[in-house]
mmCIF file of C-alpha atoms in Angstrom:
data_model
loop_
_atom_site.group_PDB
_atom_site.id
_atom_site.type_symbol
_atom_site.label_atom_id
_atom_site.label_comp_id
_atom_site.label_asym_id
_atom_site.label_seq_id
_atom_site.Cartn_x
_atom_site.Cartn_y
_atom_site.Cartn_z
ATOM 1 C CA MET A 1 0.000 0.000 0.000
ATOM 2 C CA HIS A 2 1.125 3.515 -0.814
ATOM 3 C CA THR A 3 0.066 6.618 1.083
ATOM 4 C CA SER A 4 0.913 9.120 -1.627
ATOM 5 C CA ILE A 5 -1.015 9.912 -4.783
ATOM 6 C CA ASN A 6 -0.104 11.544 -8.087
ATOM 7 C CA LEU A 7 -2.653 14.077 -9.304
ATOM 8 C CA PRO A 8 -2.772 16.532 -12.195
ATOM 9 C CA LEU A 9 -2.511 20.180 -11.232
ATOM 10 C CA GLY A 10 -2.336 22.834 -13.911
ATOM 11 C CA ASP A 11 0.025 21.674 -16.648
ATOM 12 C CA ASP A 12 1.893 19.162 -14.469
ATOM 13 C CA THR A 13 1.355 16.080 -12.330
ATOM 14 C CA PHE A 14 2.361 16.352 -8.692
ATOM 15 C CA LYS A 15 2.951 13.860 -5.921
ATOM 16 C CA PHE A 16 0.774 14.532 -2.859
ATOM 17 C CA LYS A 17 1.702 12.976 0.476
ATOM 18 C CA LEU A 18 0.778 13.577 4.080
ATOM 19 C CA GLY A 19 3.526 12.236 6.323
ATOM 20 C CA PRO A 20 4.651 12.860 9.915
ATOM 21 C CA THR A 21 5.826 16.421 9.223
ATOM 22 C CA GLU A 22 2.524 17.309 7.578
ATOM 23 C CA PHE A 23 0.519 15.582 10.349
ATOM 24 C CA ALA A 24 2.345 17.680 12.953
ATOM 25 C CA ALA A 25 1.741 20.913 11.047
ATOM 26 C CA LEU A 26 -1.934 20.137 10.339
ATOM 27 C CA GLU A 27 -2.836 18.890 13.795
ATOM 28 C CA SER A 28 -0.942 21.595 15.705
ATOM 29 C CA GLY A 29 -2.032 24.430 13.431
ATOM 30 C CA GLY A 30 1.617 25.383 13.119
ATOM 31 C CA PRO A 31 3.726 26.010 10.050
ATOM 32 C CA HIS A 32 5.265 23.392 7.809
ATOM 33 C CA PRO A 33 9.094 23.576 7.934
ATOM 34 C CA ASP A 34 9.134 24.115 4.148
ATOM 35 C CA GLY A 35 6.263 26.630 4.177
ATOM 36 C CA ASN A 36 6.152 30.369 4.755
ATOM 37 C CA ALA A 37 4.007 32.858 6.654
ATOM 38 C CA TRP A 38 0.856 31.709 4.809
ATOM 39 C CA ASP A 39 0.418 28.690 7.043
ATOM 40 C CA ARG A 40 1.244 30.274 10.396
ATOM 41 C CA ASN A 41 -1.465 30.724 13.010
ATOM 42 C CA ARG A 42 -3.932 28.335 11.419
ATOM 43 C CA ARG A 43 -6.551 26.445 13.322
ATOM 44 C CA PRO A 44 -5.573 22.831 13.968
ATOM 45 C CA ILE A 45 -7.012 20.266 11.538
ATOM 46 C CA LEU A 46 -7.277 16.783 13.013
ATOM 47 C CA ILE A 47 -6.779 14.230 10.228
ATOM 48 C CA GLY A 48 -9.505 11.794 11.313
ATOM 49 C CA GLU A 49 -12.111 14.511 11.857
ATOM 50 C CA ALA A 50 -11.299 16.206 8.536
ATOM 51 C CA TYR A 51 -11.533 12.879 6.705
ATOM 52 C CA ALA A 52 -14.887 12.113 8.355
ATOM 53 C CA ARG A 53 -16.276 15.536 7.360
ATOM 54 C CA ILE A 54 -15.092 15.185 3.768
ATOM 55 C CA LEU A 55 -16.451 11.615 3.562
ATOM 56 C CA GLN A 56 -19.899 12.864 4.566
ATOM 57 C CA GLY A 57 -20.404 13.942 0.985
ATOM 58 C CA ARG A 58 -19.313 10.673 -0.682
ATOM 59 C CA ALA A 59 -21.917 8.228 -1.934
ATOM 60 C CA ILE A 60 -22.124 5.161 -4.135
ATOM 61 C CA ILE A 61 -24.295 6.193 -7.095
ATOM 62 C CA GLU A 62 -24.978 3.569 -9.757
ATOM 63 C CA GLY A 63 -21.976 1.599 -8.524
ATOM 64 C CA LYS A 64 -19.553 4.544 -8.663
ATOM 65 C CA ASN A 65 -18.048 6.439 -5.729
ATOM 66 C CA GLU A 66 -19.288 9.980 -6.328
ATOM 67 C CA GLY A 67 -19.190 13.271 -4.512
ATOM 68 C CA VAL A 68 -22.400 14.971 -3.448
ATOM 69 C CA PRO A 69 -21.236 18.382 -2.215
ATOM 70 C CA GLY A 70 -24.610 19.261 -0.689
ATOM 71 C CA TYR A 71 -23.999 16.621 1.986
ATOM 72 C CA ALA A 72 -20.362 17.468 2.671
ATOM 73 C CA ALA A 73 -19.164 19.458 5.662
ATOM 74 C CA PHE A 74 -15.933 21.203 4.694
ATOM 75 C CA SER A 75 -14.381 24.641 4.681
ATOM 76 C CA ALA A 76 -12.408 26.195 1.829
ATOM 77 C CA THR A 77 -9.559 27.025 4.200
ATOM 78 C CA GLU A 78 -9.380 23.416 5.391
ATOM 79 C CA LEU A 79 -9.358 22.074 1.821
ATOM 80 C CA ASP A 80 -6.623 24.504 0.754
ATOM 81 C CA THR A 81 -4.497 23.662 3.788
ATOM 82 C CA ILE A 82 -4.769 19.920 3.136
ATOM 83 C CA ILE A 83 -3.796 20.472 -0.519
ATOM 84 C CA VAL A 84 -0.792 22.663 0.424
ATOM 85 C CA MET A 85 0.416 20.133 3.001
ATOM 86 C CA GLY A 86 -0.001 17.322 0.463
ATOM 87 C CA LEU A 87 2.033 19.266 -2.093
ATOM 88 C CA LEU A 88 4.785 20.063 0.413
ATOM 89 C CA GLY A 89 4.886 16.452 1.626
ATOM 90 C CA GLY A 90 5.021 15.165 -1.947
ATOM 91 C CA GLY A 91 8.023 17.298 -2.791
ATOM 92 C CA GLY A 92 6.994 18.527 -6.254
ATOM 93 C CA SER A 93 6.153 17.312 -9.728
ATOM 94 C CA THR A 94 6.367 13.628 -10.545
ATOM 95 C CA ASP A 95 8.982 14.274 -13.243
ATOM 96 C CA GLY A 96 11.230 16.094 -10.747
ATOM 97 C CA GLN A 97 11.225 19.308 -12.759
ATOM 98 C CA ILE A 98 9.418 21.267 -10.046
ATOM 99 C CA THR A 99 10.527 21.027 -6.417
ATOM 100 C CA TRP A 100 9.392 23.166 -3.524
ATOM 101 C CA LYS A 101 13.001 23.999 -2.713
ATOM 102 C CA GLU A 102 13.192 25.890 -6.020
ATOM 103 C CA TYR A 103 9.583 26.997 -6.558
ATOM 104 C CA ASP A 104 6.956 28.622 -4.355
ATOM 105 C CA VAL A 105 4.130 26.191 -3.576
ATOM 106 C CA TYR A 106 1.833 29.140 -2.893
ATOM 107 C CA ALA A 107 2.311 30.451 -6.435
ATOM 108 C CA TRP A 108 0.965 27.090 -7.655
ATOM 109 C CA MET A 109 -1.963 27.389 -5.261
ATOM 110 C CA LYS A 110 -2.801 30.886 -6.544
ATOM 111 C CA ARG A 111 -2.449 29.888 -10.175
ATOM 112 C CA ASP A 112 -3.878 26.357 -10.259
ATOM 113 C CA VAL A 113 -5.942 25.686 -7.125
ATOM 114 C CA TYR A 114 -7.696 28.905 -6.029
ATOM 115 C CA PRO A 115 -9.425 29.345 -9.420
ATOM 116 C CA LEU A 116 -10.957 25.845 -9.131
ATOM 117 C CA PRO A 117 -14.548 25.467 -7.957
ATOM 118 C CA LEU A 118 -14.719 24.301 -4.356
ATOM 119 C CA VAL A 119 -16.079 20.923 -5.452
ATOM 120 C CA ASP A 120 -12.815 20.259 -7.338
ATOM 121 C CA ARG A 121 -10.741 21.256 -4.301
ATOM 122 C CA TRP A 122 -12.979 19.011 -2.174
ATOM 123 C CA ARG A 123 -12.299 16.052 -4.511
ATOM 124 C CA MET A 124 -8.550 16.727 -4.436
ATOM 125 C CA ALA A 125 -8.479 16.945 -0.627
ATOM 126 C CA PHE A 126 -10.546 13.739 -0.442
ATOM 127 C CA LEU A 127 -8.044 11.880 -2.662
ATOM 128 C CA ILE A 128 -5.069 13.162 -0.633
ATOM 129 C CA LEU A 129 -6.661 12.178 2.687
ATOM 130 C CA SER A 130 -7.932 8.872 1.316
ATOM 131 C CA ALA A 131 -4.420 7.885 0.215
ATOM 132 C CA CYS A 132 -3.086 8.903 3.621
ATOM 133 C CA VAL A 133 -5.764 7.190 5.704
ATOM 134 C CA GLU A 134 -6.653 4.102 3.657
ATOM 135 C CA GLY A 135 -3.686 3.737 1.301
ATOM 136 C CA ILE A 136 -3.587 2.927 -2.380
ATOM 137 C CA PRO A 137 -2.959 -0.663 -3.518
ATOM 138 C CA TYR A 138 0.359 -1.084 -5.319
ATOM 139 C CA ASP A 139 -1.197 -1.919 -8.709
ATOM 140 C CA VAL A 140 -3.463 1.153 -8.640
ATOM 141 C CA TYR A 141 -0.549 3.339 -7.540
ATOM 142 C CA GLN A 142 1.548 2.079 -10.465
ATOM 143 C CA ARG A 143 -1.225 3.078 -12.890
ATOM 144 C CA THR A 144 -1.519 6.581 -11.387
ATOM 145 C CA ALA A 145 2.248 7.011 -11.499
ATOM 146 C CA ALA A 146 2.442 6.248 -15.226
#
């Protein structure tokens, strides 16, 4: 099982991962060591509670796992924070061309995430948390990494 996931964002594909550093930053409300002032003085986000809230809007519809935003209980700030922490934990683009040591993760958020409808951010945060909490089977992970 893998706890990271590769997702398209803008013109690239990025690895998203929530690991111990990201857990500490999310659950304490403190900054990520690789972040900047954006993520200081946030409210704590407990992983299990956030996952439960985001799952509230998931349903099996005609055999497919679908999102029903009207039943979800999320905040835009929480979604954005989970996405930022996933990006920082993942380290950058899957091809290694973009790393957060060289590029500003918040520029990517402004350009590629903030313009998205909240439902798209909700789906992205769900996928990041789902990989972290439940894992991704090796064969599925290999397909997403290709």
